[in-house]
PDB file of C-alpha atoms in Angstrom:
ATOM      1  CA  UNK E  16     -20.086  38.935 117.907  1.00  0.00           C
ATOM      2  CA  UNK E  17     -18.761  42.475 118.310  1.00  0.00           C
ATOM      3  CA  UNK E  18     -16.172  41.852 115.579  1.00  0.00           C
ATOM      4  CA  UNK E  19     -18.879  40.656 113.204  1.00  0.00           C
ATOM      5  CA  UNK E  20     -20.972  43.754 113.876  1.00  0.00           C
ATOM      6  CA  UNK E  21     -17.971  46.024 113.319  1.00  0.00           C
ATOM      7  CA  UNK E  22     -17.045  44.229 110.082  1.00  0.00           C
ATOM      8  CA  UNK E  23     -20.613  44.522 108.848  1.00  0.00           C
ATOM      9  CA  UNK E  24     -20.687  48.229 109.682  1.00  0.00           C
ATOM     10  CA  UNK E  25     -17.476  48.861 107.743  1.00  0.00           C
ATOM     11  CA  UNK E  26     -18.543  46.876 104.677  1.00  0.00           C
ATOM     12  CA  UNK E  27     -22.062  48.350 104.542  1.00  0.00           C
ATOM     13  CA  UNK E  28     -22.974  50.322 101.450  1.00  0.00           C
ATOM     14  CA  UNK E  29     -23.714  53.408 103.584  1.00  0.00           C
ATOM     15  CA  UNK E  30     -21.880  52.893 106.897  1.00  0.00           C
ATOM     16  CA  UNK E  31     -22.605  55.031 109.925  1.00  0.00           C
ATOM     17  CA  UNK E  32     -19.845  57.310 111.283  1.00  0.00           C
ATOM     18  CA  UNK E  33     -17.337  55.319 113.347  1.00  0.00           C
ATOM     19  CA  UNK E  34     -17.907  55.631 117.094  1.00  0.00           C
ATOM     20  CA  UNK E  35     -14.376  56.960 117.710  1.00  0.00           C
ATOM     21  CA  UNK E  36     -14.884  60.160 115.680  1.00  0.00           C
ATOM     22  CA  UNK E  37     -15.618  62.015 118.930  1.00  0.00           C
ATOM     23  CA  UNK E  38     -11.989  61.527 120.023  1.00  0.00           C
ATOM     24  CA  UNK E  39     -10.680  63.754 117.202  1.00  0.00           C
ATOM     25  CA  UNK E  40     -10.602  66.990 119.174  1.00  0.00           C
ATOM     26  CA  UNK E  41      -8.042  69.799 119.285  1.00  0.00           C
ATOM     27  CA  UNK E  42      -7.197  68.949 122.889  1.00  0.00           C
ATOM     28  CA  UNK E  43      -6.486  65.280 122.087  1.00  0.00           C
ATOM     29  CA  UNK E  44      -4.420  66.195 119.014  1.00  0.00           C
ATOM     30  CA  UNK E  45      -2.269  68.559 121.074  1.00  0.00           C
ATOM     31  CA  UNK E  46      -1.835  65.928 123.776  1.00  0.00           C
ATOM     32  CA  UNK E  47      -0.794  63.320 121.194  1.00  0.00           C
ATOM     33  CA  UNK E  48       1.742  65.719 119.670  1.00  0.00           C
ATOM     34  CA  UNK E  49       3.263  66.359 123.095  1.00  0.00           C
ATOM     35  CA  UNK E  50       3.594  62.612 123.726  1.00  0.00           C
ATOM     36  CA  UNK E  51       5.150  62.056 120.288  1.00  0.00           C
ATOM     37  CA  UNK E  52       7.689  64.839 120.857  1.00  0.00           C
ATOM     38  CA  UNK E  53       8.506  63.399 124.273  1.00  0.00           C
ATOM     39  CA  UNK E  54       8.953  59.917 122.795  1.00  0.00           C
ATOM     40  CA  UNK E  55      11.200  61.321 120.068  1.00  0.00           C
ATOM     41  CA  UNK E  56      13.389  63.149 122.580  1.00  0.00           C
ATOM     42  CA  UNK E  57      13.714  60.014 124.728  1.00  0.00           C
ATOM     43  CA  UNK E  58      14.449  57.537 121.938  1.00  0.00           C
ATOM     44  CA  UNK E  59      15.989  59.772 119.281  1.00  0.00           C
ATOM     45  CA  UNK E  60      13.728  58.193 116.636  1.00  0.00           C
ATOM     46  CA  UNK E  61      12.370  60.729 114.154  1.00  0.00           C
ATOM     47  CA  UNK E  62       8.760  60.856 113.036  1.00  0.00           C
ATOM     48  CA  UNK E  63       9.706  59.610 109.569  1.00  0.00           C
ATOM     49  CA  UNK E  64      11.510  56.566 110.954  1.00  0.00           C
ATOM     50  CA  UNK E  65       8.800  55.443 113.357  1.00  0.00           C
ATOM     51  CA  UNK E  66       6.789  52.397 112.447  1.00  0.00           C
ATOM     52  CA  UNK E  67       3.203  51.950 113.453  1.00  0.00           C
ATOM     53  CA  UNK E  68       4.122  49.864 116.488  1.00  0.00           C
ATOM     54  CA  UNK E  69       6.772  52.374 117.572  1.00  0.00           C
ATOM     55  CA  UNK E  70       4.548  55.412 117.253  1.00  0.00           C
ATOM     56  CA  UNK E  71       4.795  56.646 120.859  1.00  0.00           C
ATOM     57  CA  UNK E  72       4.119  53.046 121.998  1.00  0.00           C
ATOM     58  CA  UNK E  73       0.431  52.552 121.316  1.00  0.00           C
ATOM     59  CA  UNK E  74      -0.008  50.418 124.413  1.00  0.00           C
ATOM     60  CA  UNK E  75       1.147  53.348 126.554  1.00  0.00           C
ATOM     61  CA  UNK E  76      -1.328  55.783 125.027  1.00  0.00           C
ATOM     62  CA  UNK E  77      -4.696  56.511 126.640  1.00  0.00           C
ATOM     63  CA  UNK E  78      -7.611  54.808 124.825  1.00  0.00           C
ATOM     64  CA  UNK E  79      -8.915  58.114 123.458  1.00  0.00           C
ATOM     65  CA  UNK E  80      -5.536  58.850 121.817  1.00  0.00           C
ATOM     66  CA  UNK E  81      -4.917  55.472 120.194  1.00  0.00           C
ATOM     67  CA  UNK E  82      -7.470  56.199 117.486  1.00  0.00           C
ATOM     68  CA  UNK E  83      -5.536  59.333 116.473  1.00  0.00           C
ATOM     69  CA  UNK E  84      -2.510  57.331 115.324  1.00  0.00           C
ATOM     70  CA  UNK E  85      -2.913  56.352 111.635  1.00  0.00           C
ATOM     71  CA  UNK E  86      -3.172  52.581 111.169  1.00  0.00           C
ATOM     72  CA  UNK E  87      -0.636  50.662 109.075  1.00  0.00           C
ATOM     73  CA  UNK E  88      -1.274  49.976 105.403  1.00  0.00           C
ATOM     74  CA  UNK E  89      -3.359  46.856 104.751  1.00  0.00           C
ATOM     75  CA  UNK E  90      -1.034  43.888 104.169  1.00  0.00           C
ATOM     76  CA  UNK E  91      -3.202  42.702 101.286  1.00  0.00           C
ATOM     77  CA  UNK E  92      -2.863  46.028  99.448  1.00  0.00           C
ATOM     78  CA  UNK E  93      -6.657  46.482  99.333  1.00  0.00           C
ATOM     79  CA  UNK E  94      -9.199  48.432 101.348  1.00  0.00           C
ATOM     80  CA  UNK E  95     -12.982  48.582 101.483  1.00  0.00           C
ATOM     81  CA  UNK E  96     -15.051  51.688 100.862  1.00  0.00           C
ATOM     82  CA  UNK E  97     -18.843  51.748 100.630  1.00  0.00           C
ATOM     83  CA  UNK E  98     -18.944  47.979 100.349  1.00  0.00           C
ATOM     84  CA  UNK E  99     -16.376  47.710  97.539  1.00  0.00           C
ATOM     85  CA  UNK E 100     -12.728  46.697  97.532  1.00  0.00           C
ATOM     86  CA  UNK E 101     -10.137  49.086  96.112  1.00  0.00           C
ATOM     87  CA  UNK E 102      -6.405  48.809  95.506  1.00  0.00           C
ATOM     88  CA  UNK E 103      -4.125  51.153  97.430  1.00  0.00           C
ATOM     89  CA  UNK E 104      -2.091  51.900  94.320  1.00  0.00           C
ATOM     90  CA  UNK E 105      -5.066  52.276  92.025  1.00  0.00           C
ATOM     91  CA  UNK E 106      -4.328  53.339  88.478  1.00  0.00           C
ATOM     92  CA  UNK E 107      -6.494  54.384  85.574  1.00  0.00           C
ATOM     93  CA  UNK E 108      -8.166  51.320  84.103  1.00  0.00           C
ATOM     94  CA  UNK E 109      -7.890  50.729  80.384  1.00  0.00           C
ATOM     95  CA  UNK E 110     -10.583  49.757  77.913  1.00  0.00           C
ATOM     96  CA  UNK E 111     -11.782  46.137  78.025  1.00  0.00           C
ATOM     97  CA  UNK E 112     -10.133  43.772  75.592  1.00  0.00           C
ATOM     98  CA  UNK E 113     -13.330  43.353  73.565  1.00  0.00           C
ATOM     99  CA  UNK E 114     -13.660  47.143  73.038  1.00  0.00           C
ATOM    100  CA  UNK E 115     -11.822  48.973  70.271  1.00  0.00           C
ATOM    101  CA  UNK E 116     -10.252  52.336  71.028  1.00  0.00           C
ATOM    102  CA  UNK E 117     -11.987  54.957  68.905  1.00  0.00           C
ATOM    103  CA  UNK E 118      -9.629  57.880  69.547  1.00  0.00           C
ATOM    104  CA  UNK E 119      -5.892  58.421  68.965  1.00  0.00           C
ATOM    105  CA  UNK E 120      -3.254  58.982  71.616  1.00  0.00           C
ATOM    106  CA  UNK E 121      -2.919  61.473  73.118  1.00  0.00           C
ATOM    107  CA  UNK E 122      -6.653  62.304  73.125  1.00  0.00           C
ATOM    108  CA  UNK E 123      -8.037  65.782  72.649  1.00  0.00           C
ATOM    109  CA  UNK E 124     -11.317  67.364  73.790  1.00  0.00           C
ATOM    110  CA  UNK E 125     -12.594  67.293  70.196  1.00  0.00           C
ATOM    111  CA  UNK E 126     -12.534  63.483  70.277  1.00  0.00           C
ATOM    112  CA  UNK E 127     -14.987  63.398  73.165  1.00  0.00           C
ATOM    113  CA  UNK E 128     -17.277  65.730  71.239  1.00  0.00           C
ATOM    114  CA  UNK E 129     -17.099  63.458  68.176  1.00  0.00           C
ATOM    115  CA  UNK E 130     -17.929  60.390  70.271  1.00  0.00           C
ATOM    116  CA  UNK E 131     -20.901  62.210  71.799  1.00  0.00           C
ATOM    117  CA  UNK E 132     -22.246  63.045  68.360  1.00  0.00           C
ATOM    118  CA  UNK E 133     -21.702  59.439  67.265  1.00  0.00           C
ATOM    119  CA  UNK E 134     -23.674  58.283  70.305  1.00  0.00           C
ATOM    120  CA  UNK E 135     -26.647  60.421  69.317  1.00  0.00           C
ATOM    121  CA  UNK E 136     -26.497  59.195  65.707  1.00  0.00           C
ATOM    122  CA  UNK E 137     -26.197  55.524  66.685  1.00  0.00           C
ATOM    123  CA  UNK E 138     -29.031  55.883  69.175  1.00  0.00           C
ATOM    124  CA  UNK E 139     -31.307  57.208  66.447  1.00  0.00           C
ATOM    125  CA  UNK E 140     -30.220  54.357  64.167  1.00  0.00           C
ATOM    126  CA  UNK E 141     -30.971  51.828  66.886  1.00  0.00           C
ATOM    127  CA  UNK E 142     -34.431  53.308  67.412  1.00  0.00           C
ATOM    128  CA  UNK E 143     -35.010  52.950  63.668  1.00  0.00           C
ATOM    129  CA  UNK E 144     -33.825  49.296  63.750  1.00  0.00           C
ATOM    130  CA  UNK E 145     -36.060  48.489  66.709  1.00  0.00           C
ATOM    131  CA  UNK E 146     -38.995  50.001  64.856  1.00  0.00           C
ATOM    132  CA  UNK E 147     -38.346  48.252  61.532  1.00  0.00           C
ATOM    133  CA  UNK E 148     -36.370  45.058  62.196  1.00  0.00           C
ATOM    134  CA  UNK E 149     -35.801  44.352  65.936  1.00  0.00           C
ATOM    135  CA  UNK E 150     -33.795  41.180  65.232  1.00  0.00           C
ATOM    136  CA  UNK E 151     -30.864  43.214  63.912  1.00  0.00           C
ATOM    137  CA  UNK E 152     -30.374  45.276  67.074  1.00  0.00           C
ATOM    138  CA  UNK E 153     -27.357  43.330  68.621  1.00  0.00           C
ATOM    139  CA  UNK E 154     -24.833  44.837  66.199  1.00  0.00           C
ATOM    140  CA  UNK E 155     -25.988  48.374  66.843  1.00  0.00           C
ATOM    141  CA  UNK E 156     -26.133  47.639  70.563  1.00  0.00           C
ATOM    142  CA  UNK E 157     -22.453  46.650  70.509  1.00  0.00           C
ATOM    143  CA  UNK E 158     -21.624  49.867  68.674  1.00  0.00           C
ATOM    144  CA  UNK E 159     -23.387  51.881  71.373  1.00  0.00           C
ATOM    145  CA  UNK E 160     -21.599  49.923  74.097  1.00  0.00           C
ATOM    146  CA  UNK E 161     -18.187  50.629  72.546  1.00  0.00           C
ATOM    147  CA  UNK E 162     -19.016  54.308  72.173  1.00  0.00           C
ATOM    148  CA  UNK E 163     -20.117  54.597  75.794  1.00  0.00           C
ATOM    149  CA  UNK E 164     -16.987  52.821  77.019  1.00  0.00           C
ATOM    150  CA  UNK E 165     -14.728  55.080  74.966  1.00  0.00           C
ATOM    151  CA  UNK E 166     -16.540  58.181  76.190  1.00  0.00           C
ATOM    152  CA  UNK E 167     -16.226  57.019  79.800  1.00  0.00           C
ATOM    153  CA  UNK E 168     -12.536  56.277  79.307  1.00  0.00           C
ATOM    154  CA  UNK E 169     -11.926  59.723  77.817  1.00  0.00           C
ATOM    155  CA  UNK E 170     -13.688  61.393  80.733  1.00  0.00           C
ATOM    156  CA  UNK E 171     -11.517  59.452  83.209  1.00  0.00           C
ATOM    157  CA  UNK E 172      -8.341  60.386  81.349  1.00  0.00           C
ATOM    158  CA  UNK E 173      -9.290  64.037  81.634  1.00  0.00           C
ATOM    159  CA  UNK E 174      -9.740  63.902  85.427  1.00  0.00           C
ATOM    160  CA  UNK E 175      -6.215  65.255  86.097  1.00  0.00           C
ATOM    161  CA  UNK E 176      -6.851  68.048  83.599  1.00  0.00           C
ATOM    162  CA  UNK E 177     -10.148  68.826  85.323  1.00  0.00           C
ATOM    163  CA  UNK E 178      -8.457  68.886  88.733  1.00  0.00           C
ATOM    164  CA  UNK E 179      -5.732  71.200  87.423  1.00  0.00           C
ATOM    165  CA  UNK E 180      -8.233  73.579  85.829  1.00  0.00           C
ATOM    166  CA  UNK E 181     -10.378  73.571  88.986  1.00  0.00           C
ATOM    167  CA  UNK E 182      -7.304  74.473  91.039  1.00  0.00           C
ATOM    168  CA  UNK E 183      -6.445  77.268  88.592  1.00  0.00           C
ATOM    169  CA  UNK E 184      -9.972  78.682  88.881  1.00  0.00           C
ATOM    170  CA  UNK E 185      -9.814  78.530  92.680  1.00  0.00           C
ATOM    171  CA  UNK E 186      -6.460  80.332  92.724  1.00  0.00           C
ATOM    172  CA  UNK E 187      -7.698  82.959  90.265  1.00  0.00           C
ATOM    173  CA  UNK E 188     -10.737  83.524  92.463  1.00  0.00           C
ATOM    174  CA  UNK E 189      -8.509  83.931  95.523  1.00  0.00           C
ATOM    175  CA  UNK E 190      -6.268  86.400  93.670  1.00  0.00           C
ATOM    176  CA  UNK E 191      -9.351  88.332  92.540  1.00  0.00           C
ATOM    177  CA  UNK E 192     -10.694  88.539  96.099  1.00  0.00           C
ATOM    178  CA  UNK E 193      -7.294  89.654  97.418  1.00  0.00           C
ATOM    179  CA  UNK E 194      -7.044  92.360  94.763  1.00  0.00           C
ATOM    180  CA  UNK E 195     -10.544  93.581  95.582  1.00  0.00           C
ATOM    181  CA  UNK E 196      -9.652  93.738  99.265  1.00  0.00           C
ATOM    182  CA  UNK E 197      -6.453  95.643  98.486  1.00  0.00           C
ATOM    183  CA  UNK E 198      -8.409  98.009  96.253  1.00  0.00           C
ATOM    184  CA  UNK E 199     -10.925  98.574  99.054  1.00  0.00           C
ATOM    185  CA  UNK E 200      -8.154  99.248 101.576  1.00  0.00           C
ATOM    186  CA  UNK E 201      -6.513 101.767  99.242  1.00  0.00           C
ATOM    187  CA  UNK E 202      -9.848 103.500  98.621  1.00  0.00           C
ATOM    188  CA  UNK E 203     -10.524 103.703 102.351  1.00  0.00           C
ATOM    189  CA  UNK E 204      -6.990 105.068 102.841  1.00  0.00           C
ATOM    190  CA  UNK E 205      -7.681 107.840 100.332  1.00  0.00           C
ATOM    191  CA  UNK E 206     -10.952 108.715 102.093  1.00  0.00           C
ATOM    192  CA  UNK E 207      -9.295 108.837 105.516  1.00  0.00           C
ATOM    193  CA  UNK E 208      -6.454 111.010 104.180  1.00  0.00           C
ATOM    194  CA  UNK E 209      -8.996 113.389 102.608  1.00  0.00           C
ATOM    195  CA  UNK E 210     -10.896 113.615 105.906  1.00  0.00           C
ATOM    196  CA  UNK E 211      -7.680 114.277 107.844  1.00  0.00           C
ATOM    197  CA  UNK E 212      -6.650 116.967 105.359  1.00  0.00           C
ATOM    198  CA  UNK E 213     -10.051 118.598 105.718  1.00  0.00           C
ATOM    199  CA  UNK E 214      -9.763 118.544 109.497  1.00  0.00           C
ATOM    200  CA  UNK E 215      -6.280 120.045 109.239  1.00  0.00           C
ATOM    201  CA  UNK E 216      -7.487 122.865 106.993  1.00  0.00           C
ATOM    202  CA  UNK E 217     -10.375 123.622 109.362  1.00  0.00           C
ATOM    203  CA  UNK E 218      -8.051 123.646 112.372  1.00  0.00           C
ATOM    204  CA  UNK E 219      -5.590 125.921 110.586  1.00  0.00           C
ATOM    205  CA  UNK E 220      -8.413 128.227 109.545  1.00  0.00           C
ATOM    206  CA  UNK E 221      -9.724 128.334 113.094  1.00  0.00           C
ATOM    207  CA  UNK E 222      -6.256 129.209 114.422  1.00  0.00           C
ATOM    208  CA  UNK E 223      -5.849 131.989 111.861  1.00  0.00           C
ATOM    209  CA  UNK E 224      -9.330 133.354 112.651  1.00  0.00           C
ATOM    210  CA  UNK E 225      -8.519 133.355 116.361  1.00  0.00           C
ATOM    211  CA  UNK E 226      -5.244 135.172 115.711  1.00  0.00           C
ATOM    212  CA  UNK E 227      -6.974 137.826 113.581  1.00  0.00           C
ATOM    213  CA  UNK E 228      -9.655 138.278 116.211  1.00  0.00           C
ATOM    214  CA  UNK E 229      -7.034 138.645 118.940  1.00  0.00           C
ATOM    215  CA  UNK E 230      -5.092 141.206 116.886  1.00  0.00           C
ATOM    216  CA  UNK E 231      -8.248 143.227 116.221  1.00  0.00           C
ATOM    217  CA  UNK E 232      -9.162 143.173 119.894  1.00  0.00           C
ATOM    218  CA  UNK E 233      -5.681 144.358 120.928  1.00  0.00           C
ATOM    219  CA  UNK E 234      -5.792 147.101 118.303  1.00  0.00           C
ATOM    220  CA  UNK E 235      -9.151 148.318 119.581  1.00  0.00           C
ATOM    221  CA  UNK E 236      -7.886 148.306 123.175  1.00  0.00           C
ATOM    222  CA  UNK E 237      -4.775 150.284 122.209  1.00  0.00           C
ATOM    223  CA  UNK E 238      -6.912 152.794 120.268  1.00  0.00           C
ATOM    224  CA  UNK E 239      -9.241 153.198 123.234  1.00  0.00           C
ATOM    225  CA  UNK E 240      -6.288 153.666 125.575  1.00  0.00           C
ATOM    226  CA  UNK E 241      -4.833 156.400 123.323  1.00  0.00           C
ATOM    227  CA  UNK E 242      -8.175 158.195 123.213  1.00  0.00           C
ATOM    228  CA  UNK E 243      -8.422 158.065 126.993  1.00  0.00           C
ATOM    229  CA  UNK E 244      -4.876 159.432 127.349  1.00  0.00           C
ATOM    230  CA  UNK E 245      -5.686 162.191 124.864  1.00  0.00           C
ATOM    231  CA  UNK E 246      -8.793 163.096 126.803  1.00  0.00           C
ATOM    232  CA  UNK E 247      -6.790 163.262 130.072  1.00  0.00           C
ATOM    233  CA  UNK E 248      -4.179 165.568 128.511  1.00  0.00           C
ATOM    234  CA  UNK E 249      -6.868 167.851 127.137  1.00  0.00           C
ATOM    235  CA  UNK E 250      -8.470 168.141 130.588  1.00  0.00           C
ATOM    236  CA  UNK E 251      -5.102 168.925 132.215  1.00  0.00           C
ATOM    237  CA  UNK E 252      -4.374 171.547 129.532  1.00  0.00           C
ATOM    238  CA  UNK E 253      -7.688 173.246 130.229  1.00  0.00           C
ATOM    239  CA  UNK E 254      -7.100 173.255 134.030  1.00  0.00           C
ATOM    240  CA  UNK E 255      -3.596 174.619 133.740  1.00  0.00           C
ATOM    241  CA  UNK E 256      -4.174 176.898 130.898  1.00  0.00           C
TER     242      UNK E 256
END
């Protein structure tokens, strides 16, 4: 009964998260890595040479760590996702045998644009046929079907190109952000250097002002001392004279 419930949950169109997702924690991953390294040191079997059954001996692992070991590939070569079966080595499907290819090889983006325009034209023609002579619609319907299939096939063939261009845009965005950060750091460096230079000039000016003030004070004291000595000598001259 439990197996039937689990099978139904996996094959459901919108399955719920598996109950073992809570075991995928940083602590469990670190513990599994330690056990794998220990198993490798004891047996001398590398990670690339371990089979699923040899992967740190699943039966010796705690229950919460067994779910962290990837399962083996399905023996049938198929897997289920959202209620549908898929091949492990899936490749790009080709056009059905009853559909003519309306673009040359290799295709170009202009061909998809031409097919899109043909779709609009054929749709208008089909609307006209349905309004004037509905019995003649099958031929035009087949034309529309072939156009849609060719357009869909072209879009699928351009998936790798789309992925490559998306990756290029992401990398360009990262480079742009890095350059902006570098530019901001350099600007902040210039501001800090200007502030430090200003502080240095103020400190130097303060030192020079203090030195000038000290020299003026010493000069005034020496002048006062000379005047006092002069006054004393004048008094002595008067007394003795």
